[in-house]
Coordinates of C-alpha atoms and ligand atoms in Angstrom, one line a residue:
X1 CA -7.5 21.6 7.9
X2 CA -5.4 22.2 4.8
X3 CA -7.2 22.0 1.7
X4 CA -5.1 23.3 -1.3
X5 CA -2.6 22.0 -3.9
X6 CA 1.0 21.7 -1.9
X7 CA 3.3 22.9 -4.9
X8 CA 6.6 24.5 -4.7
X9 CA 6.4 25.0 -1.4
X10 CA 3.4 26.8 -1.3
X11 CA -0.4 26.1 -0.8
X12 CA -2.4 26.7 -3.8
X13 CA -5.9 26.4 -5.7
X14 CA -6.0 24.1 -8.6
X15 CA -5.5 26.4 -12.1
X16 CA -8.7 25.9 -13.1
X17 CA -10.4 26.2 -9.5
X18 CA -12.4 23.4 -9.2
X19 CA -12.5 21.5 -5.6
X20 CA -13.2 17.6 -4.7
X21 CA -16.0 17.3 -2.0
X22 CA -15.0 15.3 0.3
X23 CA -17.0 13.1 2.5
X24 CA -17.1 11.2 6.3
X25 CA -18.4 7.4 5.4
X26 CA -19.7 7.4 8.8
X27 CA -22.4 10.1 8.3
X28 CA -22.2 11.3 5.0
X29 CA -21.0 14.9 6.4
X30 CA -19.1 17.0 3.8
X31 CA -15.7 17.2 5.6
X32 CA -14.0 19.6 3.1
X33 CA -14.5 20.4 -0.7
X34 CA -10.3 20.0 -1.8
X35 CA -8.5 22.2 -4.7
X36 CA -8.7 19.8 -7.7
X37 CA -5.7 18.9 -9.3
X38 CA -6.0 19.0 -13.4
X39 CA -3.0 18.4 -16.0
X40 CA -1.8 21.6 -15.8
X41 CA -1.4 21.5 -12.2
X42 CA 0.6 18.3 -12.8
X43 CA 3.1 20.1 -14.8
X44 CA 3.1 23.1 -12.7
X45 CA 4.1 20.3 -9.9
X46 CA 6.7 18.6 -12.2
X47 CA 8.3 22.1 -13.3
X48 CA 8.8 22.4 -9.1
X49 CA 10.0 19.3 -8.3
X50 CA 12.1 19.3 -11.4
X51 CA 13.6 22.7 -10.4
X52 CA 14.1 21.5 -6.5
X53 CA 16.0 18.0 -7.8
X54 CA 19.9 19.3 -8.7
X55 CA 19.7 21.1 -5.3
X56 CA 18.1 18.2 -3.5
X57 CA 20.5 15.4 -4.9
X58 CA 24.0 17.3 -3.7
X59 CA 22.1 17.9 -0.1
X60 CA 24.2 15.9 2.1
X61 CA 22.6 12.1 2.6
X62 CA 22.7 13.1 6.1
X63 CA 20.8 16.2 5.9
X64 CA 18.0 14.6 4.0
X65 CA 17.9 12.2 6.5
X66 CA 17.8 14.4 9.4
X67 CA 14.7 16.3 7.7
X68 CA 12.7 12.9 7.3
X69 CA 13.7 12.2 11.0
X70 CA 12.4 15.6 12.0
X71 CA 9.3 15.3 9.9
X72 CA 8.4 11.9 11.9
X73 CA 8.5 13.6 14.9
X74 CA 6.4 16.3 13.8
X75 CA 4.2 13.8 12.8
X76 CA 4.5 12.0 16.4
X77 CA 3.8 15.1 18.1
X78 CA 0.4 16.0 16.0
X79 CA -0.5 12.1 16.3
X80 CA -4.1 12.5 17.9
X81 CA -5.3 15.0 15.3
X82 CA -4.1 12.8 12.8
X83 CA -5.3 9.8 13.8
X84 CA -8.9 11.8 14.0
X85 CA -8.3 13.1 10.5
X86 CA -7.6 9.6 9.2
X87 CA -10.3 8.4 11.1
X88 CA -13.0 10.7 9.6
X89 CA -11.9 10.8 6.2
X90 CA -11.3 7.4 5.7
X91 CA -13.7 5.2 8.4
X92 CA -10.9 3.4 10.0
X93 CA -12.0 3.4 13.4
X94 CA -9.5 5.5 16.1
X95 CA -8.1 2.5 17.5
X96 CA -6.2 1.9 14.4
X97 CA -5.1 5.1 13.4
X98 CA -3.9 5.9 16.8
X99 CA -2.6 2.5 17.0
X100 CA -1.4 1.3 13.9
X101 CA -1.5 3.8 11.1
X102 CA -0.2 6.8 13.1
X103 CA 2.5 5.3 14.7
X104 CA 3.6 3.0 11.8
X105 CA 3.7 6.5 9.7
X106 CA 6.3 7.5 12.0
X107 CA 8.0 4.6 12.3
X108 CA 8.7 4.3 8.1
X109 CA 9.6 8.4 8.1
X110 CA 12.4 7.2 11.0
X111 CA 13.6 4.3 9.2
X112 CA 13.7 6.5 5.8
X113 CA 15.4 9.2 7.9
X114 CA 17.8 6.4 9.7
X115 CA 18.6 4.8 6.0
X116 CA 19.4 7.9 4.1
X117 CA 23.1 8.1 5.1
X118 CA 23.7 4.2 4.6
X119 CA 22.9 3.6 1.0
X120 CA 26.7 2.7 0.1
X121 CA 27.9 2.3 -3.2
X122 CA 30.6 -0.5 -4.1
X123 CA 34.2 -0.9 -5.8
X124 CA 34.8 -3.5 -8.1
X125 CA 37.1 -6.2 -8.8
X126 CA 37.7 -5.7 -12.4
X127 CA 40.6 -5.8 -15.2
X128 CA 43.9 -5.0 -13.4
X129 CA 44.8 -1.4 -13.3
X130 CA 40.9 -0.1 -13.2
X131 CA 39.3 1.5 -10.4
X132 CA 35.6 0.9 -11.0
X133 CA 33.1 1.8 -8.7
X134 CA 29.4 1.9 -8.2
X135 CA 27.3 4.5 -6.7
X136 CA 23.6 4.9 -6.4
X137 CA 22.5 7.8 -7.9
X138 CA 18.6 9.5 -7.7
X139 CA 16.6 9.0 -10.5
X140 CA 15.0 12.1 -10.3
X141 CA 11.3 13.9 -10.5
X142 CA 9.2 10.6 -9.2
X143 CA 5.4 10.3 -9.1
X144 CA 3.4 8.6 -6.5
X145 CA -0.2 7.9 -7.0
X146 CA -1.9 6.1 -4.2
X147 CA -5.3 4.5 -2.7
X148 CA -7.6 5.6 -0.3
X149 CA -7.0 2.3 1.9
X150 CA -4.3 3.6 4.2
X151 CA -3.6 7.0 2.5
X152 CA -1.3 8.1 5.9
X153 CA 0.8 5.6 5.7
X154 CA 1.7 5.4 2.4
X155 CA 2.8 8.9 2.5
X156 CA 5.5 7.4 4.6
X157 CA 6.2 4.4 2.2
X158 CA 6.4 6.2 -0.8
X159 CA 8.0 9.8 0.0
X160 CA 10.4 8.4 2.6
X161 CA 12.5 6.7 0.4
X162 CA 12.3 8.3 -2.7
X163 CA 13.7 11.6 -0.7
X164 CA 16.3 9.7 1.3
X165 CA 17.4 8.7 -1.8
X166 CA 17.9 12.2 -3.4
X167 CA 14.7 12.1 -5.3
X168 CA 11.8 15.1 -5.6
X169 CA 8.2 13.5 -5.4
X170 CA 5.2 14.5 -6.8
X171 CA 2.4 12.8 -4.9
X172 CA -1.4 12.2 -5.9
X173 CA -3.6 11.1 -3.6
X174 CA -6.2 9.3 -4.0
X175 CA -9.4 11.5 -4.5
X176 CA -11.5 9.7 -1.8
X177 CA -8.9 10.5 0.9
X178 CA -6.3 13.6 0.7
X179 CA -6.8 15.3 4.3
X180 CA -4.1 13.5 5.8
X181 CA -0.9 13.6 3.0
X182 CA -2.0 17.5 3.0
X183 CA -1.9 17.6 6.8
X184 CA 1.8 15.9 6.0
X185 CA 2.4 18.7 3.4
X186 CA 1.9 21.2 6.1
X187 CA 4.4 19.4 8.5
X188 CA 7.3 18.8 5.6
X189 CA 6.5 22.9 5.5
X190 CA 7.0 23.3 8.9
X191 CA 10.3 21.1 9.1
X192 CA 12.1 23.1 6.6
X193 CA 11.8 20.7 3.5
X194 CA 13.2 23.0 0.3
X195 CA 10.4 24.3 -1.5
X196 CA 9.5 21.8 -4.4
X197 CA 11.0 18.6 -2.6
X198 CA 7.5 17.4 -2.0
X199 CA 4.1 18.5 -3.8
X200 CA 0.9 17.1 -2.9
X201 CA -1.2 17.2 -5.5
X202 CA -5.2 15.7 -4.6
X203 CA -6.8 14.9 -7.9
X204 CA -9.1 12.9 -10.0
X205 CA -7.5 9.6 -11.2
X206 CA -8.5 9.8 -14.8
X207 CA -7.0 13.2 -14.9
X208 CA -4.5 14.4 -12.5
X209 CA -2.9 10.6 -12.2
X210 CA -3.3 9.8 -16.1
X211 CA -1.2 13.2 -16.5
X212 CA 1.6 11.9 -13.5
X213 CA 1.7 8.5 -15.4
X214 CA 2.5 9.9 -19.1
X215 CA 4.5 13.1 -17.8
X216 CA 8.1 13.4 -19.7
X217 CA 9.5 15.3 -17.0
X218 CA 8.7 11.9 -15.0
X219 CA 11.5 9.4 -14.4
X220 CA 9.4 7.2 -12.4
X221 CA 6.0 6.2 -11.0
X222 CA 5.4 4.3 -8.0
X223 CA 2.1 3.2 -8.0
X224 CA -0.6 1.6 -5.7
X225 CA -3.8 0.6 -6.5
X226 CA -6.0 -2.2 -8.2
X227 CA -5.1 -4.5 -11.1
X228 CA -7.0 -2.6 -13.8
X229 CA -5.7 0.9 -13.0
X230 CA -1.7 -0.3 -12.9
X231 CA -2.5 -1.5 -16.7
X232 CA -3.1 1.7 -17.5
X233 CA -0.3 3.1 -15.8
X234 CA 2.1 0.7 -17.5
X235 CA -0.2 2.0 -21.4
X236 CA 0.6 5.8 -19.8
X237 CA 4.3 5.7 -18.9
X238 CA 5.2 3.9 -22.2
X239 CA 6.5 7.8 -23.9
X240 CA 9.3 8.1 -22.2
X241 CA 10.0 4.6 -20.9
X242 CA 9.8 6.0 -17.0
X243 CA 10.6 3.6 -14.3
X244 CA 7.8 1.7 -12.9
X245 CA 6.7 0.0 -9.5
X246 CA 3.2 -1.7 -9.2
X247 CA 1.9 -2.6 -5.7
X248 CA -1.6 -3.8 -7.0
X249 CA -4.4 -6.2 -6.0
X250 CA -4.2 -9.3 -3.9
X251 CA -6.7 -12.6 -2.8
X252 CA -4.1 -13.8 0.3
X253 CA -4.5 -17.5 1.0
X254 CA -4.6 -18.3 4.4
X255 CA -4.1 -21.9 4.9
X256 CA -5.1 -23.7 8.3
X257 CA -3.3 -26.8 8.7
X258 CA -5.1 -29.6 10.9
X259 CA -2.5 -29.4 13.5
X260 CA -3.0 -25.2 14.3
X261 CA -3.4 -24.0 17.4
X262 CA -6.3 -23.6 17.1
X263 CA -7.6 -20.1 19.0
X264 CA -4.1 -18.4 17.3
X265 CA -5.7 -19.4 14.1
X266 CA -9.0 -17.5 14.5
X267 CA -8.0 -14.4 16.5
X268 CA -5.3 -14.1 13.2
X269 CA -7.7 -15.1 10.8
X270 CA -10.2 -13.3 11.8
X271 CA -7.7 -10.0 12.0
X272 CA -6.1 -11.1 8.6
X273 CA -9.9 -9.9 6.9
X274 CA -11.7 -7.8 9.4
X275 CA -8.8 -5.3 10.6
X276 CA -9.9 -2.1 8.4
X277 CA -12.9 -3.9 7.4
X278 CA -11.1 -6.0 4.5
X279 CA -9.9 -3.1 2.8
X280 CA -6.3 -4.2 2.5
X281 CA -4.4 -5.6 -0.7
X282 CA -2.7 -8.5 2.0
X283 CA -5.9 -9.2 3.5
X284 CA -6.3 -12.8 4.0
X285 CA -9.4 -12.7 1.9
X286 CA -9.7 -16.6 1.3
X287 CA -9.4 -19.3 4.1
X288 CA -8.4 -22.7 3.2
X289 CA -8.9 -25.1 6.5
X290 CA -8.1 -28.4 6.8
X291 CA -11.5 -30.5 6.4
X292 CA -10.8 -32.3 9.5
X293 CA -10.9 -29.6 11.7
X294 CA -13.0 -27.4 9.1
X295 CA -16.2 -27.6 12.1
X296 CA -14.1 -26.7 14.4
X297 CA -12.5 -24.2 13.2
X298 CA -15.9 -22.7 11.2
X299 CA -18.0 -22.4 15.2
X300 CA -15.1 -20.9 16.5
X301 CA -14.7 -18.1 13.5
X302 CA -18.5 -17.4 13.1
X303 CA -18.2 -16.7 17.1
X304 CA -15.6 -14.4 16.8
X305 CA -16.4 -12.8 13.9
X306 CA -20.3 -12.4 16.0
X307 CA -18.7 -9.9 18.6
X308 CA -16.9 -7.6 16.5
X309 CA -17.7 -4.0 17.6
X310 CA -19.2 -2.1 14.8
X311 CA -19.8 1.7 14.9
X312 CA -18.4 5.3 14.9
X313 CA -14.9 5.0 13.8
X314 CA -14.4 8.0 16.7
X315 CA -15.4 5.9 19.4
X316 CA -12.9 3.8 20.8
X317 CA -14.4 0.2 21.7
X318 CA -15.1 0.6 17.9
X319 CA -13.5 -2.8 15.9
X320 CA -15.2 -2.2 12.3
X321 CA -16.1 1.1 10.8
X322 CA -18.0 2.2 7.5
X323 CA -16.2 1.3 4.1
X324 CA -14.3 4.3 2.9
X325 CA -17.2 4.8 0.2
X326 CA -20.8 4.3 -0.4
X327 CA -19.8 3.3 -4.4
X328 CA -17.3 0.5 -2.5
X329 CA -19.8 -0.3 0.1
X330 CA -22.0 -1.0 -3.1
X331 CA -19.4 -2.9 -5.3
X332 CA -18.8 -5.5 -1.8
X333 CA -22.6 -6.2 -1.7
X334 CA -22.8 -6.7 -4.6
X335 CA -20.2 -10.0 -4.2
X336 CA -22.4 -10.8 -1.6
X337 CA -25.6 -11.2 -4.4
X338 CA -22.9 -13.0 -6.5
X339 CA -22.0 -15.6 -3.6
X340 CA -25.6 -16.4 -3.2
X341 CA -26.5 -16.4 -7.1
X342 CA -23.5 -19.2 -7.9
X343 CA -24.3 -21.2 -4.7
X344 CA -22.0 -20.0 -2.2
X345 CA -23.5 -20.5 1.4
X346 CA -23.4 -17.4 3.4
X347 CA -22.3 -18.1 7.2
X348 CA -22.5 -15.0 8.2
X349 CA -23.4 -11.3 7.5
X350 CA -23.9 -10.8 3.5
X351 CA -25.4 -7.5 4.3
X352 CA -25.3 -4.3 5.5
X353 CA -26.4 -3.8 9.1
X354 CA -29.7 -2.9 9.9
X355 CA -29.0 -1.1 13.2
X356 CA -30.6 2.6 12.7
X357 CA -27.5 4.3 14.5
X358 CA -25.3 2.7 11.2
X359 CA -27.9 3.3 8.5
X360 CA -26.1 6.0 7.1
X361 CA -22.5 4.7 7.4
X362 CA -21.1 2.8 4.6
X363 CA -21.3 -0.5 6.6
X364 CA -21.3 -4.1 5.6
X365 CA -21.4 -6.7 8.1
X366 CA -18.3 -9.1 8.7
X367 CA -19.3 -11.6 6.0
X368 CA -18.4 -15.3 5.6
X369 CA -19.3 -17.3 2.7
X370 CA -18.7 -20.9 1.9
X371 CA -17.5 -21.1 -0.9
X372 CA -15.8 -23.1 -4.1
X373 CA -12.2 -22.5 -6.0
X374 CA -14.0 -21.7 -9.3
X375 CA -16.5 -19.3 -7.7
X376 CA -16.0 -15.4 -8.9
X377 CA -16.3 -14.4 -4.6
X378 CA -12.7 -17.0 -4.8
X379 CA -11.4 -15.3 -7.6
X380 CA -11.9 -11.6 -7.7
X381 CA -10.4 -9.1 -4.9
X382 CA -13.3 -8.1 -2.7
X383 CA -11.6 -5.4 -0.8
X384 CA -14.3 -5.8 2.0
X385 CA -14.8 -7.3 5.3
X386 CA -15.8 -10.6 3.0
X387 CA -14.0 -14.0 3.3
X388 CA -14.5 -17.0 1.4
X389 CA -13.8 -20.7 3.4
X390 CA -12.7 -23.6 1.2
X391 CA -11.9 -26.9 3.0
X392 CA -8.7 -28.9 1.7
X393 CA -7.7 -32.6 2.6
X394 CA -3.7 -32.4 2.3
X395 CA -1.0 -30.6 1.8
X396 CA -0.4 -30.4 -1.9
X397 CA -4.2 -29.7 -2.4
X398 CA -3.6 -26.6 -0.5
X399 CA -0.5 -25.5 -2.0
X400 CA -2.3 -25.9 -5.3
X401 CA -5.9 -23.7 -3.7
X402 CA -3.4 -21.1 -2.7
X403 CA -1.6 -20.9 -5.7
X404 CA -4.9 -20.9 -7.9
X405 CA -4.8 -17.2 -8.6
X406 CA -3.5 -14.6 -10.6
X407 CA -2.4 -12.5 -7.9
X408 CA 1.0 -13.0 -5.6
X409 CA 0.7 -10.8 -2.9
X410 CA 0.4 -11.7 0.7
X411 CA -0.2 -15.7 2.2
X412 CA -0.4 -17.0 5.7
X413 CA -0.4 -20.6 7.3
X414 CA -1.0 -21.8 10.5
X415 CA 0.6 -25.3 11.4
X416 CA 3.2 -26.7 14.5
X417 CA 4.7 -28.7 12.4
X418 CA 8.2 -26.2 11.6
X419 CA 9.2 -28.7 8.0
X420 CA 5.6 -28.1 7.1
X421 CA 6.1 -24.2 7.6
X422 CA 9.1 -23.9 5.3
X423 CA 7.9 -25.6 3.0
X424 CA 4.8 -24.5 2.2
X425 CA 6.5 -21.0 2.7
X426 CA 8.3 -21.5 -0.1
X427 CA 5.6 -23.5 -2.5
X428 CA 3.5 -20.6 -2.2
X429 CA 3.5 -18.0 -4.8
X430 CA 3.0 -14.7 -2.5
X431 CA 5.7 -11.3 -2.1
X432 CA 5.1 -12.3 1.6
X433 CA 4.3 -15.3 4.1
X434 CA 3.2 -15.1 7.4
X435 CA 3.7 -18.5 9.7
X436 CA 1.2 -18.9 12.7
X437 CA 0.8 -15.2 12.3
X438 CA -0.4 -12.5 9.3
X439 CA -0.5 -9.1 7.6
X440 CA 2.7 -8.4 10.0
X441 CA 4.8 -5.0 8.0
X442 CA 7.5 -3.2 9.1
X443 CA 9.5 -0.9 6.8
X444 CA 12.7 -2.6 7.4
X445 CA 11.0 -6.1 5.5
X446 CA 10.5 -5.8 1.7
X447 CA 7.1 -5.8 0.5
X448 CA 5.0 -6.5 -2.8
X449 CA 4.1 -9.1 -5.2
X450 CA 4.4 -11.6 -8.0
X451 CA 1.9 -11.9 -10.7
X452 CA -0.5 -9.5 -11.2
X453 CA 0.1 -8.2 -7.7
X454 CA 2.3 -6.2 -9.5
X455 CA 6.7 -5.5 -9.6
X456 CA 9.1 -3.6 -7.3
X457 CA 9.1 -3.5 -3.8
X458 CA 8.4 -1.2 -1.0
X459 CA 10.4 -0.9 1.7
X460 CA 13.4 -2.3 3.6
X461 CA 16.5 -2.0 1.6
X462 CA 15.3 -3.2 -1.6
X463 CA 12.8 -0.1 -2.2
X464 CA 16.2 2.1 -1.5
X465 CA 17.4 0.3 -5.4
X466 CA 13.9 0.8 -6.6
X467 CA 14.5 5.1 -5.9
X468 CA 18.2 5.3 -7.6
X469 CA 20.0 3.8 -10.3
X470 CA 23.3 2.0 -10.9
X471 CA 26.7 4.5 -11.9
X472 CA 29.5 2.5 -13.0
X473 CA 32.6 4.7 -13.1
X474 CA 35.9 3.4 -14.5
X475 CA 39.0 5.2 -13.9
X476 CA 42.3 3.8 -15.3
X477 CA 44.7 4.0 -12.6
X478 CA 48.1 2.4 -13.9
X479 CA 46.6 0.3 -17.0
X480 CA 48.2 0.4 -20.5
X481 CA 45.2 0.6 -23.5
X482 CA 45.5 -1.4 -25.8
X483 CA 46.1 0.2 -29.3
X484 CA 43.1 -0.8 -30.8
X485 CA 44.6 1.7 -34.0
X486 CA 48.2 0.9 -33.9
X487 CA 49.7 3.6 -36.0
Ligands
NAD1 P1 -7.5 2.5 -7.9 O1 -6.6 1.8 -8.8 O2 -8.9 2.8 -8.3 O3 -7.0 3.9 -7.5 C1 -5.7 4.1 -6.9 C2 -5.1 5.4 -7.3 O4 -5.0 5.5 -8.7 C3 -6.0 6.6 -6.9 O5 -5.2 7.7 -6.5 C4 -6.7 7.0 -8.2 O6 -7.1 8.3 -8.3 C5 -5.6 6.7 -9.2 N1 -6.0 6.4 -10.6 C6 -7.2 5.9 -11.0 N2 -7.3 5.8 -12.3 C7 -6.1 6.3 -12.8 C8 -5.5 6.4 -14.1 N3 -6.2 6.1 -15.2 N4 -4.2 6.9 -14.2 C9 -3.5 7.2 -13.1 N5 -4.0 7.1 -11.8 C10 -5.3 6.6 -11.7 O7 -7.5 1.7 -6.6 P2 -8.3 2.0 -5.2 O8 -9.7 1.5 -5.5 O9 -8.2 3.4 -4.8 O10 -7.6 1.0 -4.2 C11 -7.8 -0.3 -4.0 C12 -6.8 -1.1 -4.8 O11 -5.5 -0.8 -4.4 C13 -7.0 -2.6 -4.5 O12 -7.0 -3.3 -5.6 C14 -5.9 -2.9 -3.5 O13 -5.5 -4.3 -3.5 C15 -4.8 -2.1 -4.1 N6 -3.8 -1.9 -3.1 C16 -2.6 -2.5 -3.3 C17 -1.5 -2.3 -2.3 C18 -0.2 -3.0 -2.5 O14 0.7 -2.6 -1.9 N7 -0.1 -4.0 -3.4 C19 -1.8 -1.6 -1.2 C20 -3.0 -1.0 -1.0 C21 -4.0 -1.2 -2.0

């Protein structure tokens, strides 16, 4: 297991040699104690990336591409250790990593590695006589900070486009979760990566990230994390004006129209919150059901929700594992106190589980609360396996519950009816909608938010803008200049 600074190439202790324990949520076993990242690590990482960019950016598009291709399959063929590693350091239980996270890991390096070599620039029609065109050019040195919710897969979302396009990445993962970007870092080694493309860099948010954010030598930060920390970033990057992209917090509405079918709507729903125990910004975190089928659909959840598998995230008939952290394991009971305090009802769960064999995991129950619009369990981003269900009575009410928010991240609805779809698609203020389906990604399809969700998007073709910048060149073929001077 990999434990040091990934820098130039090379795997180093932090400057000032302090480590990060780190820790299984399952069972409180100390998995690894990390080299620490502090500021001057930071600008040792810049300095590396910096001096690996004017090498990187004349690599041929199609050599960087075959190098992200390559490091996918590297990736594909160390897939069951990595799924393990995930799996342990995070609490995601093996189905998922081996199922989901793993394989969609691969899937964004290939579509990276497939994209590099088709980022075309454009010609012009301007003033006769003028050849302009326009190319897209790297920005440079980027920073990439992320959360300890899917910390495998984002290494694919954030350093596979920002090096397809040309860019050098400094990443900082976050401090819950670095085993599996440094088990990258030793596979972007192994592939042949030039020494200072990439630089992992594990560290303390406060610190290491605050030092990313404000760097100079920075042109851009792609960050993703909550609300209150992508404030900060925006404070941080203000001396030199660096390029920013925000993927922050969510509260998904996830409307059920009285004409659903009915079992799609709870296997999805009940996915939309529960897969990786609510810890997702597009979780559908608050259910809005038609009060006419509101009963119905409530039995039917409550059931569902009953005979989900909790347990060791390494055994595989395991649905729910441990939150990632006892401190967040904590912060989602504490909703649960808040529920009951402003006269939520609590359906289901609302606790952690008593079973001895999951005392010492950071567990909470699948819990469903009944809840009003104005109540703080409706407002504020949970991040657990917690879901608030508010009944509406028509359309426009529901539009208006979904849209009552200050977030804009991911929204689902379930209906037949194929007018009603569109439109509410398109009333809802959400990066994403999901129709009779939800929390469905692929790196071809844009993704991120309006609001406070935060700007920019991730993937698809879009997040290929978001990594370079816009060259106009004009070249004056046959045109006469005026004479602005006549002499
Ligand atoms: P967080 O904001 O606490 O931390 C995220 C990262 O930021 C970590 O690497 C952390 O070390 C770093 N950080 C913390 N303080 C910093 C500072 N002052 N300067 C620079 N970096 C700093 O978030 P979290 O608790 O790790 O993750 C959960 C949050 O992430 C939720 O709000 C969730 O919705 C959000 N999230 C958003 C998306 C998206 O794409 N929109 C995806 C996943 C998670």
């Amino acid at each position: 297991m990999q434990t040091k600074l990934f820098i130039g190439g090379q795997f180093v202790d932090g400057l000032a040699g302090g480590t990060i324990p780190v820790t299984n949520p399952y069972d409180q076993s100390r998995l690894a104690d990390v080299a620490e990242a502090r500021a001057e690590d930071i600008d040792r990482a810049v300095e590396a990336a910096a001096r690996a960019f004017p090498a990187w950016r004349r690599t041929s598009a199609s050599e960087r591409g075959r190098l992200l291709l390559a490091l996918a399959s590297a990736i594909e063929a160390n897939a069951g250790q990595l799924a393990e590693l995930e799996s342990r350091d995070t609490g995601h239980p093996i189905r998922d990593t081996a199922g989901l996270d793993v394989p969609r890991t691969v899937l964004g390096f290939r579509y990276f590695g497939g994209i590099a070599d088709k980022v075309e620039g454009s010609v012009i029609p301007v003033d006769a006589g003028f050849l302009n065109y326009v190319e897209r050019e790297p920005l440079g040195v980027v920073g990439q900070i992320v959360p300890w919710n899917f910390p495998l897969m984002f290494t694919s979302w954030k350093l596979g486009p920002a090096l397809a396009a040309g860019n050098t990445v400094v990443l900082k993962p976050a401090e819950l979760t670095p085993l599996s970007s440094l088990a990258i870092a030793e596979l972007v080694r192994e592939v042949g990566f030039p020494p200072g493309v990439v630089n992992i860099v594990p560290g303390y948010g406060g610190t290491a990230g605050q030092r990313l954010a404000e760097h100079d030598g920075v042109a851009k930060l792609a960050f993703t994390g909550s609300t209150v920390t992508g404030r900060k970033i925006v404070r941080a990057s203000a001396g030199n004006l660096k390029r920013l992209q925000l993927e922050l917090g969510g509260k998904g509405a996830n409307i059920v129209f009285d004409d659903a079918e009915l079992e799609a709507a709870v296997a999805g729903s009940a996915f939309a919150i529960f897969h990786n125990q609510g810890q997702a910004c597009i979780a559908g975190s608050r259910l809005l059901v038609h009060a006419a089928i509101a009963d119905r659909f409530i039995e039917a959840f409550l059931a569902l929700a009953r005979t989900i598998r909790l347990g060791d995230p390494l055994d595989r008939a395991t649905e729910m594992g441990p939150l990632t952290s006892r401190v967040h394991q904590e912060r989602v009971l504490s909703y649960c106190e808040i529920a009951r305090r402003e006269g939520g009802e609590i359906l289901l769960g609302g606790k952690a589980p008593s079973h001895p064999a999951l005392e010492r995991g950071c567990f909470v129950e699948p819990t469903v609360v009944r809840a009003a619009p104005h109540h703080t369990v409706c407002r504020d981003e949970v991040f657990g396996p917690f879901v608030t269900i508010t009944t509406f009575s028509d359309e426009d009410e529901a539009i208006r519950l979904a849209n009552d928010t200050q977030y804009g991240l991911g929204a689902g609805l379930w209906t037949r009816d194929v007018k009603r779809a569109h439109r509410v698609a398109k009333a809802v203020k959400s990066g994403m909608v999901w129709v009779n389906c939800y929390k469905r990604v692929h790196p071809a399809s844009p993704f991120g938010g309006v609001g406070e969700s935060g700007y920019g998007r991730e993937m698809g073709f879009e997040v290929m803008r978001e990594y370079t910048h816009a060259r106009s060149v004009w070249i004056n073929v046959d045109a006469k200049l005026p004479a602005f001077y006549p002499r």
